[in-house]
mmCIF file with all atom_site columns, C-alpha atoms in Angstrom:
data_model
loop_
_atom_site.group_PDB
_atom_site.id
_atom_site.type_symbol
_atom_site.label_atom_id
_atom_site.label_alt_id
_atom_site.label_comp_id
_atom_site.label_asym_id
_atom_site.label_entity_id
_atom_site.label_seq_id
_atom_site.pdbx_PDB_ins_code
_atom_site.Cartn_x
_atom_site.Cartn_y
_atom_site.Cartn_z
_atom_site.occupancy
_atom_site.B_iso_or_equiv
_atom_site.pdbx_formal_charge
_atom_site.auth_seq_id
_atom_site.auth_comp_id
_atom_site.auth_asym_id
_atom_site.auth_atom_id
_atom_site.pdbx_PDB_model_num
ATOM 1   C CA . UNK A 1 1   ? 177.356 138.139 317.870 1.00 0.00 ? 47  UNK A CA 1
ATOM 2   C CA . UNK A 1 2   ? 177.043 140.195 321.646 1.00 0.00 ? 48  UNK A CA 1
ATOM 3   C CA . UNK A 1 3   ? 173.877 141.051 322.563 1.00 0.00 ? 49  UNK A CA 1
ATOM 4   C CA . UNK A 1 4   ? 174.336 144.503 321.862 1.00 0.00 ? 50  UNK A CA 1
ATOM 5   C CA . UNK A 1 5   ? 175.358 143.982 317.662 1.00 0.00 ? 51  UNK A CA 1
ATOM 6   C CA . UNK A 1 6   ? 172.174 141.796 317.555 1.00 0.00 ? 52  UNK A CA 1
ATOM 7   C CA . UNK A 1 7   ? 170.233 144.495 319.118 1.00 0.00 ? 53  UNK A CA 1
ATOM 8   C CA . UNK A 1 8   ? 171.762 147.209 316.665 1.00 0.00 ? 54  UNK A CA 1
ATOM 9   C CA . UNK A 1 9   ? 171.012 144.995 313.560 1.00 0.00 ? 55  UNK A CA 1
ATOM 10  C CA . UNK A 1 10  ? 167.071 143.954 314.784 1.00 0.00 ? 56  UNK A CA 1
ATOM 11  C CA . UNK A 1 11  ? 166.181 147.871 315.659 1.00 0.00 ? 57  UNK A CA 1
ATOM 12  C CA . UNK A 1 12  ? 168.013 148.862 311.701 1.00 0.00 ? 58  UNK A CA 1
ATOM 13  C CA . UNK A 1 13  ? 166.561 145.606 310.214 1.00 0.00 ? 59  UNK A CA 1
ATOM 14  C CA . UNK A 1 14  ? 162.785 146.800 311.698 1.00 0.00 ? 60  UNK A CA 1
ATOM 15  C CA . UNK A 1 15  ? 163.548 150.403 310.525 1.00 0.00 ? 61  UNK A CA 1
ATOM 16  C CA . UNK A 1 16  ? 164.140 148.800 306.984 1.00 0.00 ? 62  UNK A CA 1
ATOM 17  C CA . UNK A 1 17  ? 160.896 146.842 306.950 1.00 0.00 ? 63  UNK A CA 1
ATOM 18  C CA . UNK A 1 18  ? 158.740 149.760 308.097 1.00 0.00 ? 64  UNK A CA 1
ATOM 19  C CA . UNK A 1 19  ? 160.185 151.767 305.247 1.00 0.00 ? 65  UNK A CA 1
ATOM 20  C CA . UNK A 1 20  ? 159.670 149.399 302.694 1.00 0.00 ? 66  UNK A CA 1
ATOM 21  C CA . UNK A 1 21  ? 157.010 150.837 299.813 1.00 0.00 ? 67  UNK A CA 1
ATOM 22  C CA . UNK A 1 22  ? 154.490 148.217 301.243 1.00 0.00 ? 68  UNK A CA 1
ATOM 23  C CA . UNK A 1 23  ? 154.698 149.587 305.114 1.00 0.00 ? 69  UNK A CA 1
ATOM 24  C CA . UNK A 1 24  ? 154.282 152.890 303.432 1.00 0.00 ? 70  UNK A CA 1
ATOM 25  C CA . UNK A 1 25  ? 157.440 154.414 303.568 1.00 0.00 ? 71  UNK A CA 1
ATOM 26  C CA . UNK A 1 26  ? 157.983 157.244 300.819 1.00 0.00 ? 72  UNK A CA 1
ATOM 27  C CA . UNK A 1 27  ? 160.349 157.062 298.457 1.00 0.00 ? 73  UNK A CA 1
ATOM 28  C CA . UNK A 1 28  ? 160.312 161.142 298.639 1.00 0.00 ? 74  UNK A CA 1
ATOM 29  C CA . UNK A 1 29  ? 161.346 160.965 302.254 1.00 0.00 ? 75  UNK A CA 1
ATOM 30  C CA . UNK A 1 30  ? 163.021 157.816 302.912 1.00 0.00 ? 76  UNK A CA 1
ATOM 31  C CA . UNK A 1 31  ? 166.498 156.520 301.251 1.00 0.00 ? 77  UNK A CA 1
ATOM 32  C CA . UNK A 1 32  ? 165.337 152.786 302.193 1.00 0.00 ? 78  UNK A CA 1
ATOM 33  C CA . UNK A 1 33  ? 162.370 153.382 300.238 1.00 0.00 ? 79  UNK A CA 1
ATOM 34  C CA . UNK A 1 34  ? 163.886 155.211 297.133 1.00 0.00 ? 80  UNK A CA 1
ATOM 35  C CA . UNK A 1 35  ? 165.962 152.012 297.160 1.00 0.00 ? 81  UNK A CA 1
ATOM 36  C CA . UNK A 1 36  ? 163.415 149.527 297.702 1.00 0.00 ? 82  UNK A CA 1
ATOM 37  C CA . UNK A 1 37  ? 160.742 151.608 295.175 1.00 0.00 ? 83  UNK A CA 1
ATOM 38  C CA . UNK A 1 38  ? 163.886 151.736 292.282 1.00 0.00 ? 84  UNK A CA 1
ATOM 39  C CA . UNK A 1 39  ? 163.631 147.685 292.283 1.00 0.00 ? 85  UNK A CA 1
ATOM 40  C CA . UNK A 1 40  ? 167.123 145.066 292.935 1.00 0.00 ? 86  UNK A CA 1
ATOM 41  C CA . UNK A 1 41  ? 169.093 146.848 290.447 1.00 0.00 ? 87  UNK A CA 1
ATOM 42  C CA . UNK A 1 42  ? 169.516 149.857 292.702 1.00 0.00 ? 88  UNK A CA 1
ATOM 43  C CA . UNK A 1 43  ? 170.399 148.664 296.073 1.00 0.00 ? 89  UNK A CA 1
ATOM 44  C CA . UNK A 1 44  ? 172.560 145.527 294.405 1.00 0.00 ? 90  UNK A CA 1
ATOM 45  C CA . UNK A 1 45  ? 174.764 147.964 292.237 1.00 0.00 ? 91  UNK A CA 1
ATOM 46  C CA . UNK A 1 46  ? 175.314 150.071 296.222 1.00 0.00 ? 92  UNK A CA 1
ATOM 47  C CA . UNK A 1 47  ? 176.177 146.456 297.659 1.00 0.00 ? 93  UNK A CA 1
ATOM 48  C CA . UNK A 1 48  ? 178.780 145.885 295.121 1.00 0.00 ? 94  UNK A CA 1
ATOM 49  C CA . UNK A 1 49  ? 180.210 149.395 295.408 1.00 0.00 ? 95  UNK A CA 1
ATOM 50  C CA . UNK A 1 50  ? 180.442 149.198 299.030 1.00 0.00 ? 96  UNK A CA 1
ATOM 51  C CA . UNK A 1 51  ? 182.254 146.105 298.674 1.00 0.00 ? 97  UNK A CA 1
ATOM 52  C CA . UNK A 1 52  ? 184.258 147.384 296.324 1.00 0.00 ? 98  UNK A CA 1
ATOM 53  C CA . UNK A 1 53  ? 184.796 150.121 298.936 1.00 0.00 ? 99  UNK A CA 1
ATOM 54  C CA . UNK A 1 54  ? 185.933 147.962 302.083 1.00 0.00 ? 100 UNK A CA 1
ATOM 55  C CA . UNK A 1 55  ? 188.701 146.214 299.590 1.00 0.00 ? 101 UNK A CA 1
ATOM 56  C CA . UNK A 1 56  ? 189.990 149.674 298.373 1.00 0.00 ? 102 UNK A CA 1
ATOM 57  C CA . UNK A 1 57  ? 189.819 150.990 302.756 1.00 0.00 ? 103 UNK A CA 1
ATOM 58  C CA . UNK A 1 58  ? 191.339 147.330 303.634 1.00 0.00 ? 104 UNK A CA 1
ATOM 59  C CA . UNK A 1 59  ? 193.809 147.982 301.141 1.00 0.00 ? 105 UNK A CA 1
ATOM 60  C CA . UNK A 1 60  ? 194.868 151.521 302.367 1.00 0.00 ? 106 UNK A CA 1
ATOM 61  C CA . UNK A 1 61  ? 194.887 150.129 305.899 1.00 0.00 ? 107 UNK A CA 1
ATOM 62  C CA . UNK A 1 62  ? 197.755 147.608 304.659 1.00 0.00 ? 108 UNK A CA 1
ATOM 63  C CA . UNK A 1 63  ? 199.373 151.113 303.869 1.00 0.00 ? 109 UNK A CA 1
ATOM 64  C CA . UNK A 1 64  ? 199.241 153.301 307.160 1.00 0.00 ? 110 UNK A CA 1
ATOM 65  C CA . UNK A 1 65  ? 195.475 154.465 306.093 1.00 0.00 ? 111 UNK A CA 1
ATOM 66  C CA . UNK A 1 66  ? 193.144 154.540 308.627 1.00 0.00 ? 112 UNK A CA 1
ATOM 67  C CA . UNK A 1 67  ? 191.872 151.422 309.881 1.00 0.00 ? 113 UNK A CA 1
ATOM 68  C CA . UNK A 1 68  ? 188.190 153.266 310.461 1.00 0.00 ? 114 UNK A CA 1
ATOM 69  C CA . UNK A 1 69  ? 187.304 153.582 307.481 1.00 0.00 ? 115 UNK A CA 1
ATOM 70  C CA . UNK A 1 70  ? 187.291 149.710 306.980 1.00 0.00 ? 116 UNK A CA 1
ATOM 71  C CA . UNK A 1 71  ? 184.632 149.720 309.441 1.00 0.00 ? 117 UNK A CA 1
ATOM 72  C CA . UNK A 1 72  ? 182.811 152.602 307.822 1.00 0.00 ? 118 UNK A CA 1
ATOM 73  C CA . UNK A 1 73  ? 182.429 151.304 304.505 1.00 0.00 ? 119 UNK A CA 1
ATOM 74  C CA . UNK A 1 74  ? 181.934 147.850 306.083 1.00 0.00 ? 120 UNK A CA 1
ATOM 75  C CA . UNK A 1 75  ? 178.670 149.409 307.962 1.00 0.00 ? 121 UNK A CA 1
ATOM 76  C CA . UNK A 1 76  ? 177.425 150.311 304.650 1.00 0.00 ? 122 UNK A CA 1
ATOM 77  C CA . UNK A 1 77  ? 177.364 147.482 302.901 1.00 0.00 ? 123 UNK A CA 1
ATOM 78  C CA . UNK A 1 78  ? 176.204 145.544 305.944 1.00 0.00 ? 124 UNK A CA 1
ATOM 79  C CA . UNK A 1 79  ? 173.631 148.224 305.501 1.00 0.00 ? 125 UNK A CA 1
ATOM 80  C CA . UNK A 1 80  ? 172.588 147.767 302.092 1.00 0.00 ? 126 UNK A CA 1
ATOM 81  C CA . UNK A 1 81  ? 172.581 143.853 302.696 1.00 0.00 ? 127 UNK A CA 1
ATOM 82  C CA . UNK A 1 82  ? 170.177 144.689 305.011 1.00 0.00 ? 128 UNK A CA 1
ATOM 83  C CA . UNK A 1 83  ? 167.699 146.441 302.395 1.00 0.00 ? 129 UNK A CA 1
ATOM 84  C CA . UNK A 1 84  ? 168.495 143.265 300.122 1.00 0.00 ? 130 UNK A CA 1
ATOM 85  C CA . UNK A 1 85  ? 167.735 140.492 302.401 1.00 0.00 ? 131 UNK A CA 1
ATOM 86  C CA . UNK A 1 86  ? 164.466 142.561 303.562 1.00 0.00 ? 132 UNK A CA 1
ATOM 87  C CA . UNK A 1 87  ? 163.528 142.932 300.247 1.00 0.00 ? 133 UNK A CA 1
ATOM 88  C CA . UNK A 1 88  ? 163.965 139.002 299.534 1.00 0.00 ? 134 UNK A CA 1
ATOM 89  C CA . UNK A 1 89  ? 161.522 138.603 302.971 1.00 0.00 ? 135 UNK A CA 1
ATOM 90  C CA . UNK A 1 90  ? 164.968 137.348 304.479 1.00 0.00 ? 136 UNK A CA 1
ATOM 91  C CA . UNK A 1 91  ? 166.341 138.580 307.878 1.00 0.00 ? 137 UNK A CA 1
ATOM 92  C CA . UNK A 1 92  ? 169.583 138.741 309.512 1.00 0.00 ? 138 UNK A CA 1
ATOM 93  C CA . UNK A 1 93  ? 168.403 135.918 311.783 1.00 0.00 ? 139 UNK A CA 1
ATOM 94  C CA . UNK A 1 94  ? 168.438 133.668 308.334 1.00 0.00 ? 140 UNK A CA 1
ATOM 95  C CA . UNK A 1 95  ? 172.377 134.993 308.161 1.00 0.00 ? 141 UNK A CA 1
ATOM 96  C CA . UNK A 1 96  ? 172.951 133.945 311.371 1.00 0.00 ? 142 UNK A CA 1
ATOM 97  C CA . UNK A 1 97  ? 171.256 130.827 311.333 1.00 0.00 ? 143 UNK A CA 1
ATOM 98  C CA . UNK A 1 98  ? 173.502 129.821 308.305 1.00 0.00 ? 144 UNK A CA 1
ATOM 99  C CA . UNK A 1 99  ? 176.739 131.245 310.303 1.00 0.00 ? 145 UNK A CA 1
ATOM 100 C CA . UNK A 1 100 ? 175.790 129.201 313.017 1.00 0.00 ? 146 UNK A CA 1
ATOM 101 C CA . UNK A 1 101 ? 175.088 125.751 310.966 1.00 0.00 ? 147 UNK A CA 1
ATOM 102 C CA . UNK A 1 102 ? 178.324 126.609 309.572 1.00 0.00 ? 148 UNK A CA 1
ATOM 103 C CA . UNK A 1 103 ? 179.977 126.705 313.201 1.00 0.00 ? 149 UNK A CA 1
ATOM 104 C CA . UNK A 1 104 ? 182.840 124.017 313.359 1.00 0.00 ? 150 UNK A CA 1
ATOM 105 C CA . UNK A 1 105 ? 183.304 122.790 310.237 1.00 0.00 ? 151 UNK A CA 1
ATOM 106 C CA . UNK A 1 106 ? 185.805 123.655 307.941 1.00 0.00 ? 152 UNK A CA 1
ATOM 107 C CA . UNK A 1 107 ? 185.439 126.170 305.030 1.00 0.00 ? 153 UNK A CA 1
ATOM 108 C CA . UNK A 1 108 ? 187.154 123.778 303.106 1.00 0.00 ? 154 UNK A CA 1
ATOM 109 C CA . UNK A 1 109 ? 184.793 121.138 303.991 1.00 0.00 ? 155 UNK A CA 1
ATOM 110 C CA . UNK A 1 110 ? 181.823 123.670 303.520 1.00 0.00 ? 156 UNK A CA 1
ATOM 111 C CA . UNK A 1 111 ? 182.208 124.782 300.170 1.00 0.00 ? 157 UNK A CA 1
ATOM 112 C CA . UNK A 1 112 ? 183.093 121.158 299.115 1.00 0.00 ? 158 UNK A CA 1
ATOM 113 C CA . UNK A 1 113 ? 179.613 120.170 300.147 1.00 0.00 ? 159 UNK A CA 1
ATOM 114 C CA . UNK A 1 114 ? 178.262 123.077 298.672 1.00 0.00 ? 160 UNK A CA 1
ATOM 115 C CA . UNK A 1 115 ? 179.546 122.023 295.188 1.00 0.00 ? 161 UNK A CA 1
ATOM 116 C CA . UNK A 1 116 ? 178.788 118.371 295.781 1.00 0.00 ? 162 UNK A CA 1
ATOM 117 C CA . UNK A 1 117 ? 174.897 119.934 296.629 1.00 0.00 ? 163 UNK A CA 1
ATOM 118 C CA . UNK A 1 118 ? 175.003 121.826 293.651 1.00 0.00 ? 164 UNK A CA 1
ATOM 119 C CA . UNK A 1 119 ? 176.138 118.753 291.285 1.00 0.00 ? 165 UNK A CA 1
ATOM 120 C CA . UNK A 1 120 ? 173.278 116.615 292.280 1.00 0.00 ? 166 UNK A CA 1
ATOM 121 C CA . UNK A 1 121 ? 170.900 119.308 291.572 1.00 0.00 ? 167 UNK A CA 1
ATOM 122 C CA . UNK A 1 122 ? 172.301 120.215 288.604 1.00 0.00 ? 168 UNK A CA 1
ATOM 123 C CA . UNK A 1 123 ? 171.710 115.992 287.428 1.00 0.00 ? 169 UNK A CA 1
ATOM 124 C CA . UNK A 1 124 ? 168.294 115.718 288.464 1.00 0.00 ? 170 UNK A CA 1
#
């Protein structure tokens, strides 16, 4: 990630937490806080629409649609993910830590040692 797409997602990300219900943002005045105040079900049902959304604009792209609006809906679910991981008391620095331990190995590998993690949990 530049500098500047870090920058971007810490100044949204902070805007998220100061609108969160226990910062005293509104729910009256403030989508985040609607969001956050409705509880997971609302702004998980908007993260699986938006990802339904970048498929359908990917999918028109492979078609002569325009290519922008991948980005578009992409922005919004990266945006909703946002409200998710701040309602967790997560942060995009936790994403990129995990992108970065990920760095250099194989997603092959990864998800292999995923599963193997998940077996030995799943015995004990």
């Amino acid at each position: 990630m530049n500098h500047s797409t870090q920058d971007t997602l810490d100044r949204l990300f902070a805007v998220i937490e100061s609108r969160k219900p226990a910062n005293g943002g509104d729910p009256d005045k403030s989508y985040v806080s609607r969001l956050l105040h409705k509880g997971p079900n609302s702004f998980l049902k908007k993260i699986g629409e938006e990802a339904t959304e970048v498929v359908m604009a990917a999918k028109d792209a492979d078609h002569g649609g325009d290519r922008q609006k991948i980005v578009n809906e992409m922005a919004d679910l990266w945006f909703h993910g946002l409200v998710a991981l701040a309602h967790y008391g997560l942060t995009p620095q936790d994403v990129a830590a995990e992108l970065a331990r990920r760095e250099g190995i194989s997603g092959i590998e990864e998800k292999a040692l995923r599963k193997a993690i998940n077996r030995e949990v799943e015995k004990s």
